[in-house]
Amino acid sequence: MTETISYVGLPKFEIEVPNSLEEALNLLHIHQTNCKPLAGGTDLLVDLRHRLIQPNVIIDVKNIPELKKLEFTPNELTIGAAVPISEVLTLSQIKTYYTALYQALNDMCDEILRNRATIGGNIATASPAADTAGPLYTHQAVVEVQSKSKGSRLIAIDKFFKGVKKSDLAPDELIVSINMPKPTINTKSAFMKMKRGAEDLALVGAAGSHNQEHTYLGFTAVAPTPVFLDISNLIIEKKISENVFQSIWKEIDSKISPITDVRSSRDYRIHITEILTRLILKEIIL
Amino acid sequence: MVNIFMTNYIGKSIPRKDAFDKVSGAAVYAFDIDNIPDMLFCKFLTSPHAHARIVSIDTSSAEKIPGVAAIATGKDWPVKIGLYAGDRDILAVEKVVWIGQPVVAVAAQTEEIAERALEAIEIEYEILPAILDPVAAKDSNEILVHEKMAEYGHSSAFNPVPGTNIANLFKLRKGNIKDGFSKADLVIENTFRMPQVAHAYLEPIVSIGHYCSDGTIEVWSSAQSPFTVRYLLGVTFAVPISNITVYTPYIGGGFGGKAGLNFEPLVVLLSRKAGNRPIKLRLTREENFRSAPIRVGMMAHIKTGVTSDGRITAEEIEYIWDSGAFADYAVNVGRAAGYVSIGPYDIDNIKSDSYTIYTNKPYATAFRGFGHMELHWVIERQRDFTANKIGMDPVVFRKSNTLKPGKSVTANQDRLREDAGSIDQCLDKVWIDLRENLSKTSPEKPWFFRGIGIAGFMKGPAQPPNSASSAYVKFSEDGGILVSVGTSEMGQGTITSLAQIAAEELGLPIEKVKIMGDRDTDRDAYTWQTVGSRSLFMDGNAVRDACKDAKGQIFEIASQVLRVPSEDLILKNELIFPKGEKWKHLSLAELVMGYMYPTGESIGGPIIGRGKYIAKMTMLDPETGAGKPTIFETFGAQGVEIKINALTGEITIKRLVSAFDIGKAINPELCKSQIIGGGVMALSIAMNEQLQYNEEGNLLNPNLVDYVISRAADIPEEFVSYLIENPQEDGPYGARGIGELTMLGVPAAIGNAIFNAISVQINDLPLSPEKVWSEIQQQRPELLASLKQKIFED
Ligand SMILES: Cc1cc2nc3c(=O)[nH]c(=O)nc-3n(C[C@H](O)[C@H](O)[C@H](O)COP(=O)(O)OP(=O)(O)OC[C@H]3O[C@@H](n4cnc5c(N)ncnc54)[C@H](O)[C@@H]3O)c2cc1C
């Protein structure tokens, strides 16, 4: 009968606040599935209150230096997994070089939640509607994860999501950072999100990027996992026409399988996917 | 006519009395009350079925959990409760009637212990077929939400139909409907709908109940209408009403959702079971969505006969109000919307049936506008529809049919007063403004379209004919006063306006007028309820009356001291003096506690002024609805300029223009803040809000992530407000109510603007992007197809 109870507070758990990556990985190693990392808590606390998860130990990762790193070098951008979105947005290069990500972050959750919510938490939750997923793909992000058992490994973002709320992360693995190569000059990218009001989870999210060599598209909330497409071979002569669009749409249409839920019907999601794709292609290519 | 004279406070935008407390966080709400000795906490277990018989409830293991003080089930106090219709259980007794209905309640040392106890309770149900659709429910006599309706008590103003799901049928009849349609050149029929919505007030419901060992009852609650809570608790527990005290601290928004009686009987019942210990219940947001009352849904079928020159000859309407599992309060929503049925118009032949229907969904109560936003969605969309069909300007068409002084208010044979205010002036103000300020530049993309739309409306307070208000003013030694009223402060700002009235009447600086933001039924003057935009008018008149009473007492003493007849005395700037002879003054401070002559002999004594006001209305004829249903009507009009993205269906509100004939704006800034607040709330409801259920009747969006309400960034760029002041002679300084009016025209104005922009008619709310898109898709598929192509061309 528990589904008829609306809990006031959180279930009981121990809280650990490690100050080093090593300490954190040790804790994860000991507690495995009985623990959960805590970044901003904007997903975790909701799940805890509704008893969707009941870990014995919560590991606050906000004091780990590696996870707090925010750095733009001539080659790449590194965003520590626990850097709050509002802080990421202070880095001016985000807007210049990673427009799609900037547009997603600048509109994510709401102004207050952005002071807490992190990109690490967003992808670790692996929601089909994770706003950062599309832009991270179009910027060819690589996720650095670490664990005591397997050490450090890099996961390309298009290998990260495995199902609804399922990712490639092992229970003892921690996301350390998200890394994106510096784009070549003339790369253009964009993100668009359809929602029911000024602040809402996505009905559909769409991101795209384009340069001389590559054109990438990423979609959220249209399938159990974010949908990523490399359409570089379909973009001929750097132009977009109705014919070219139709061939792109055929690919997209075969990969998406939206559902009907409280936010939207399946049909509307398909329609919006098409419209956002058109608008984004126009923005990044024409 | 109301005298025009120089005033100190009337018409001035005095800062809100409650602003500092609220902004600084000092304001106390029921949630904050934690210091009652021995207090326990309550949690309840709710029904997982929309309709089921309770076979058994086993609480034995829950009772053994340490810290559990009492467990109550419906059988502990199986009386039916309610304001207008006694159809509600405190806890489900024989059967459950919606998913979310409280079935078992636990009082424990902490909420966590109570939750553990809930987990240990076993309930066995026998599932019954449920009925969720109000149209099906209206005609069903197989699935009945209340088989025992015939046994329920109800106010004589209502007509329930036992053996059906009809909780109330209100009929309005005027002229001869057949003749009316035979005179028409054109008959237009439409069906309109509005879903159930949530009040979504900021503060979830909190109630604390204490059944004291001496038999008295104390309640602290986030309730809008403490005196109604007191009265209904008296009835529920058969306790003398004067033995009950209801305290209501500041309320974090109510919008009707906290009117009437809600969880107070539950906590009082538990308190009695738990050895007279006080019990606190604070709902989570999810519980508030599932178990607390919501707003009715509506379906209406309307048929209008019109001549080709724009005169409406007949109108026939059927309103179906989806009240959910209880109709305790919603029967009056159906009744109030029933007697207004056709909006602010004068039509000779009317037939309207307004049905309040039971379904197995959360139950409905009052909601800001009380059925009028819903009915004006029907009427004002239909007016534009009709104007368009006969090729007339929508405002010219409306004005050839609007209600004028001397004409009967809807069908009620109650004639509109000469001083009632003017719907035509409201329509003109808004329409001229919209057209003059229409965006001149063309939209930035080919798939953006602009449109304007307008809606007129009216509303008066829906209350029983004997609804009354009172007030008292009590002086302190320095001549300052405490004003006591019964109306609650839940954000409207009424207490500030009432303080202004008292300051004006008694010639006091506003700083010397104290008016409390909390209510205490033992301390405060009585008022029936804080609902229906009635408070400024009714409690305002009572405050004025109390001040006049005090002034009379003051003059009586001053007349003896100054040896001047009291008619010749003036009270101004805290001084009492004979007309024209200011130098012969006495000060208020010298008089209000009794006057002492230089010799020490004293006369008079502490002054308390007492005032009252009672509604002037009648019962309505059950067959025709004839009678006097309201004390006044406020007229208004609202219009919008919108921009539609026809590719996605998204609507942006560029401007919201409102005009209200409010008689007198006692505090213009407060009026404007009501207009903005109500406007945004109505936009939110018009464009996004709806309670969504699955086939089993389970609410799918019981939280503020899934149930979308407007956020700061949704607020339109521009609000324009016109306050028209044709004074109402019996209103305080000519004033009428405005609180609810600020919402009434918004949905229909947007619907009309959509048609104006893209020639697509939408009859169902909300006007969400998806709804707008799907209607464009159905009505103008060629438009969508061509716009898609334009993306690459543009
Ligand atoms: C009101 C509201 C609005 C929202 N709006 C949006 C929106 O518009 N778009 C959107 O995409 N999301 C939205 N969300 C969801 C949420 O805010 C985001 O997903 C956010 O990015 C989560 O980040 P966080 O730091 O708060 O994660 P947390 O809640 O701290 O963690 C989320 C999950 O990730 C795990 N985790 C956290 N850090 C790590 C790490 N370093 N390594 C491994 N696992 C880790 C946690 O254990 C947990 O399972 C909203 C949530 C709310 C409550």
PDB file of N, CA and C in Angstrom, chain B residues 278-316:
ATOM      1  N   PRO B 278      -3.368  17.885  21.069  1.00  0.00           N
ATOM      2  CA  PRO B 278      -3.506  18.611  19.792  1.00  0.00           C
ATOM      3  C   PRO B 278      -2.848  17.818  18.659  1.00  0.00           C
ATOM      4  N   ILE B 279      -3.426  17.893  17.462  1.00  0.00           N
ATOM      5  CA  ILE B 279      -2.930  17.132  16.316  1.00  0.00           C
ATOM      6  C   ILE B 279      -2.656  18.086  15.160  1.00  0.00           C
ATOM      7  N   LYS B 280      -1.472  17.967  14.593  1.00  0.00           N
ATOM      8  CA  LYS B 280      -1.139  18.814  13.448  1.00  0.00           C
ATOM      9  C   LYS B 280      -1.059  17.977  12.166  1.00  0.00           C
ATOM     10  N   LEU B 281      -1.710  18.495  11.140  1.00  0.00           N
ATOM     11  CA  LEU B 281      -1.655  17.859   9.819  1.00  0.00           C
ATOM     12  C   LEU B 281      -1.136  18.890   8.836  1.00  0.00           C
ATOM     13  N   ARG B 282      -0.073  18.554   8.132  1.00  0.00           N
ATOM     14  CA  ARG B 282       0.389  19.456   7.066  1.00  0.00           C
ATOM     15  C   ARG B 282       0.527  18.621   5.804  1.00  0.00           C
ATOM     16  N   LEU B 283      -0.196  19.020   4.792  1.00  0.00           N
ATOM     17  CA  LEU B 283      -0.206  18.225   3.568  1.00  0.00           C
ATOM     18  C   LEU B 283       1.073  18.441   2.781  1.00  0.00           C
ATOM     19  N   THR B 284       1.563  17.369   2.177  1.00  0.00           N
ATOM     20  CA  THR B 284       2.622  17.527   1.185  1.00  0.00           C
ATOM     21  C   THR B 284       1.947  18.071  -0.077  1.00  0.00           C
ATOM     22  N   ARG B 285       2.739  18.533  -1.011  1.00  0.00           N
ATOM     23  CA  ARG B 285       2.160  19.065  -2.249  1.00  0.00           C
ATOM     24  C   ARG B 285       1.365  17.964  -2.964  1.00  0.00           C
ATOM     25  N   GLU B 286       1.895  16.750  -2.948  1.00  0.00           N
ATOM     26  CA  GLU B 286       1.206  15.650  -3.637  1.00  0.00           C
ATOM     27  C   GLU B 286      -0.127  15.347  -2.950  1.00  0.00           C
ATOM     28  N   GLU B 287      -0.121  15.333  -1.611  1.00  0.00           N
ATOM     29  CA  GLU B 287      -1.385  15.094  -0.894  1.00  0.00           C
ATOM     30  C   GLU B 287      -2.382  16.204  -1.188  1.00  0.00           C
ATOM     31  N   ASN B 288      -1.837  17.422  -1.263  1.00  0.00           N
ATOM     32  CA  ASN B 288      -2.724  18.547  -1.532  1.00  0.00           C
ATOM     33  C   ASN B 288      -3.410  18.391  -2.898  1.00  0.00           C
ATOM     34  N   PHE B 289      -2.642  17.903  -3.866  1.00  0.00           N
ATOM     35  CA  PHE B 289      -3.223  17.670  -5.194  1.00  0.00           C
ATOM     36  C   PHE B 289      -4.261  16.555  -5.172  1.00  0.00           C
ATOM     37  N   ARG B 290      -3.957  15.459  -4.468  1.00  0.00           N
ATOM     38  CA  ARG B 290      -4.812  14.278  -4.561  1.00  0.00           C
ATOM     39  C   ARG B 290      -5.981  14.286  -3.583  1.00  0.00           C
ATOM     40  N   SER B 291      -5.767  14.865  -2.403  1.00  0.00           N
ATOM     41  CA  SER B 291      -6.766  14.692  -1.343  1.00  0.00           C
ATOM     42  C   SER B 291      -7.515  15.968  -0.987  1.00  0.00           C
ATOM     43  N   ALA B 292      -6.997  17.127  -1.368  1.00  0.00           N
ATOM     44  CA  ALA B 292      -7.678  18.389  -1.057  1.00  0.00           C
ATOM     45  C   ALA B 292      -8.519  18.800  -2.267  1.00  0.00           C
ATOM     46  N   PRO B 293      -9.510  19.665  -2.030  1.00  0.00           N
ATOM     47  CA  PRO B 293     -10.406  19.993  -3.146  1.00  0.00           C
ATOM     48  C   PRO B 293      -9.747  20.786  -4.277  1.00  0.00           C
ATOM     49  N   ILE B 294     -10.343  20.657  -5.435  1.00  0.00           N
ATOM     50  CA  ILE B 294      -9.834  21.262  -6.664  1.00  0.00           C
ATOM     51  C   ILE B 294     -10.956  22.088  -7.310  1.00  0.00           C
ATOM     52  N   ARG B 295     -10.750  22.531  -8.553  1.00  0.00           N
ATOM     53  CA  ARG B 295     -11.812  23.287  -9.228  1.00  0.00           C
ATOM     54  C   ARG B 295     -12.585  22.401 -10.197  1.00  0.00           C
ATOM     55  N   VAL B 296     -13.881  22.654 -10.312  1.00  0.00           N
ATOM     56  CA  VAL B 296     -14.738  21.906 -11.232  1.00  0.00           C
ATOM     57  C   VAL B 296     -14.188  21.921 -12.661  1.00  0.00           C
ATOM     58  N   GLY B 297     -14.505  20.867 -13.389  1.00  0.00           N
ATOM     59  CA  GLY B 297     -14.352  20.889 -14.836  1.00  0.00           C
ATOM     60  C   GLY B 297     -15.702  21.283 -15.418  1.00  0.00           C
ATOM     61  N   MET B 298     -15.730  21.693 -16.676  1.00  0.00           N
ATOM     62  CA  MET B 298     -16.994  22.128 -17.269  1.00  0.00           C
ATOM     63  C   MET B 298     -17.135  21.664 -18.707  1.00  0.00           C
ATOM     64  N   MET B 299     -18.385  21.338 -19.068  1.00  0.00           N
ATOM     65  CA  MET B 299     -18.725  21.054 -20.452  1.00  0.00           C
ATOM     66  C   MET B 299     -20.011  21.820 -20.687  1.00  0.00           C
ATOM     67  N   ALA B 300     -20.096  22.543 -21.778  1.00  0.00           N
ATOM     68  CA  ALA B 300     -21.328  23.296 -22.023  1.00  0.00           C
ATOM     69  C   ALA B 300     -21.726  23.185 -23.474  1.00  0.00           C
ATOM     70  N   HIS B 301     -23.008  23.016 -23.672  1.00  0.00           N
ATOM     71  CA  HIS B 301     -23.540  23.038 -25.013  1.00  0.00           C
ATOM     72  C   HIS B 301     -24.401  24.287 -25.134  1.00  0.00           C
ATOM     73  N   ILE B 302     -24.151  25.108 -26.140  1.00  0.00           N
ATOM     74  CA  ILE B 302     -24.862  26.388 -26.251  1.00  0.00           C
ATOM     75  C   ILE B 302     -25.432  26.550 -27.658  1.00  0.00           C
ATOM     76  N   LYS B 303     -26.618  27.135 -27.691  1.00  0.00           N
ATOM     77  CA  LYS B 303     -27.315  27.353 -28.957  1.00  0.00           C
ATOM     78  C   LYS B 303     -27.832  28.792 -28.908  1.00  0.00           C
ATOM     79  N   THR B 304     -27.453  29.587 -29.885  1.00  0.00           N
ATOM     80  CA  THR B 304     -27.809  31.002 -29.871  1.00  0.00           C
ATOM     81  C   THR B 304     -28.554  31.371 -31.142  1.00  0.00           C
ATOM     82  N   GLY B 305     -29.684  32.047 -30.985  1.00  0.00           N
ATOM     83  CA  GLY B 305     -30.416  32.556 -32.142  1.00  0.00           C
ATOM     84  C   GLY B 305     -30.137  34.041 -32.287  1.00  0.00           C
ATOM     85  N   VAL B 306     -29.852  34.466 -33.528  1.00  0.00           N
ATOM     86  CA  VAL B 306     -29.484  35.871 -33.732  1.00  0.00           C
ATOM     87  C   VAL B 306     -30.107  36.366 -35.041  1.00  0.00           C
ATOM     88  N   THR B 307     -30.487  37.640 -35.047  1.00  0.00           N
ATOM     89  CA  THR B 307     -30.986  38.231 -36.292  1.00  0.00           C
ATOM     90  C   THR B 307     -29.798  38.718 -37.094  1.00  0.00           C
ATOM     91  N   SER B 308     -30.013  38.955 -38.393  1.00  0.00           N
ATOM     92  CA  SER B 308     -28.861  39.335 -39.218  1.00  0.00           C
ATOM     93  C   SER B 308     -28.344  40.721 -38.849  1.00  0.00           C
ATOM     94  N   ASP B 309     -29.163  41.534 -38.163  1.00  0.00           N
ATOM     95  CA  ASP B 309     -28.626  42.827 -37.729  1.00  0.00           C
ATOM     96  C   ASP B 309     -28.058  42.776 -36.311  1.00  0.00           C
ATOM     97  N   GLY B 310     -27.886  41.573 -35.780  1.00  0.00           N
ATOM     98  CA  GLY B 310     -27.089  41.456 -34.556  1.00  0.00           C
ATOM     99  C   GLY B 310     -27.852  41.469 -33.250  1.00  0.00           C
ATOM    100  N   ARG B 311     -29.119  41.140 -33.272  1.00  0.00           N
ATOM    101  CA  ARG B 311     -29.850  41.076 -32.007  1.00  0.00           C
ATOM    102  C   ARG B 311     -30.011  39.603 -31.621  1.00  0.00           C
ATOM    103  N   ILE B 312     -29.606  39.250 -30.386  1.00  0.00           N
ATOM    104  CA  ILE B 312     -29.763  37.859 -29.939  1.00  0.00           C
ATOM    105  C   ILE B 312     -31.216  37.664 -29.521  1.00  0.00           C
ATOM    106  N   THR B 313     -31.883  36.682 -30.137  1.00  0.00           N
ATOM    107  CA  THR B 313     -33.306  36.462 -29.853  1.00  0.00           C
ATOM    108  C   THR B 313     -33.530  35.344 -28.850  1.00  0.00           C
ATOM    109  N   ALA B 314     -32.594  34.421 -28.770  1.00  0.00           N
ATOM    110  CA  ALA B 314     -32.789  33.300 -27.849  1.00  0.00           C
ATOM    111  C   ALA B 314     -31.454  32.653 -27.543  1.00  0.00           C
ATOM    112  N   GLU B 315     -31.363  32.103 -26.341  1.00  0.00           N
ATOM    113  CA  GLU B 315     -30.152  31.352 -26.009  1.00  0.00           C
ATOM    114  C   GLU B 315     -30.520  30.175 -25.121  1.00  0.00           C
ATOM    115  N   GLU B 316     -30.045  28.995 -25.532  1.00  0.00           N
ATOM    116  CA  GLU B 316     -30.315  27.775 -24.786  1.00  0.00           C
ATOM    117  C   GLU B 316     -28.978  27.139 -24.421  1.00  0.00           C
TER     118      GLU B 316
END
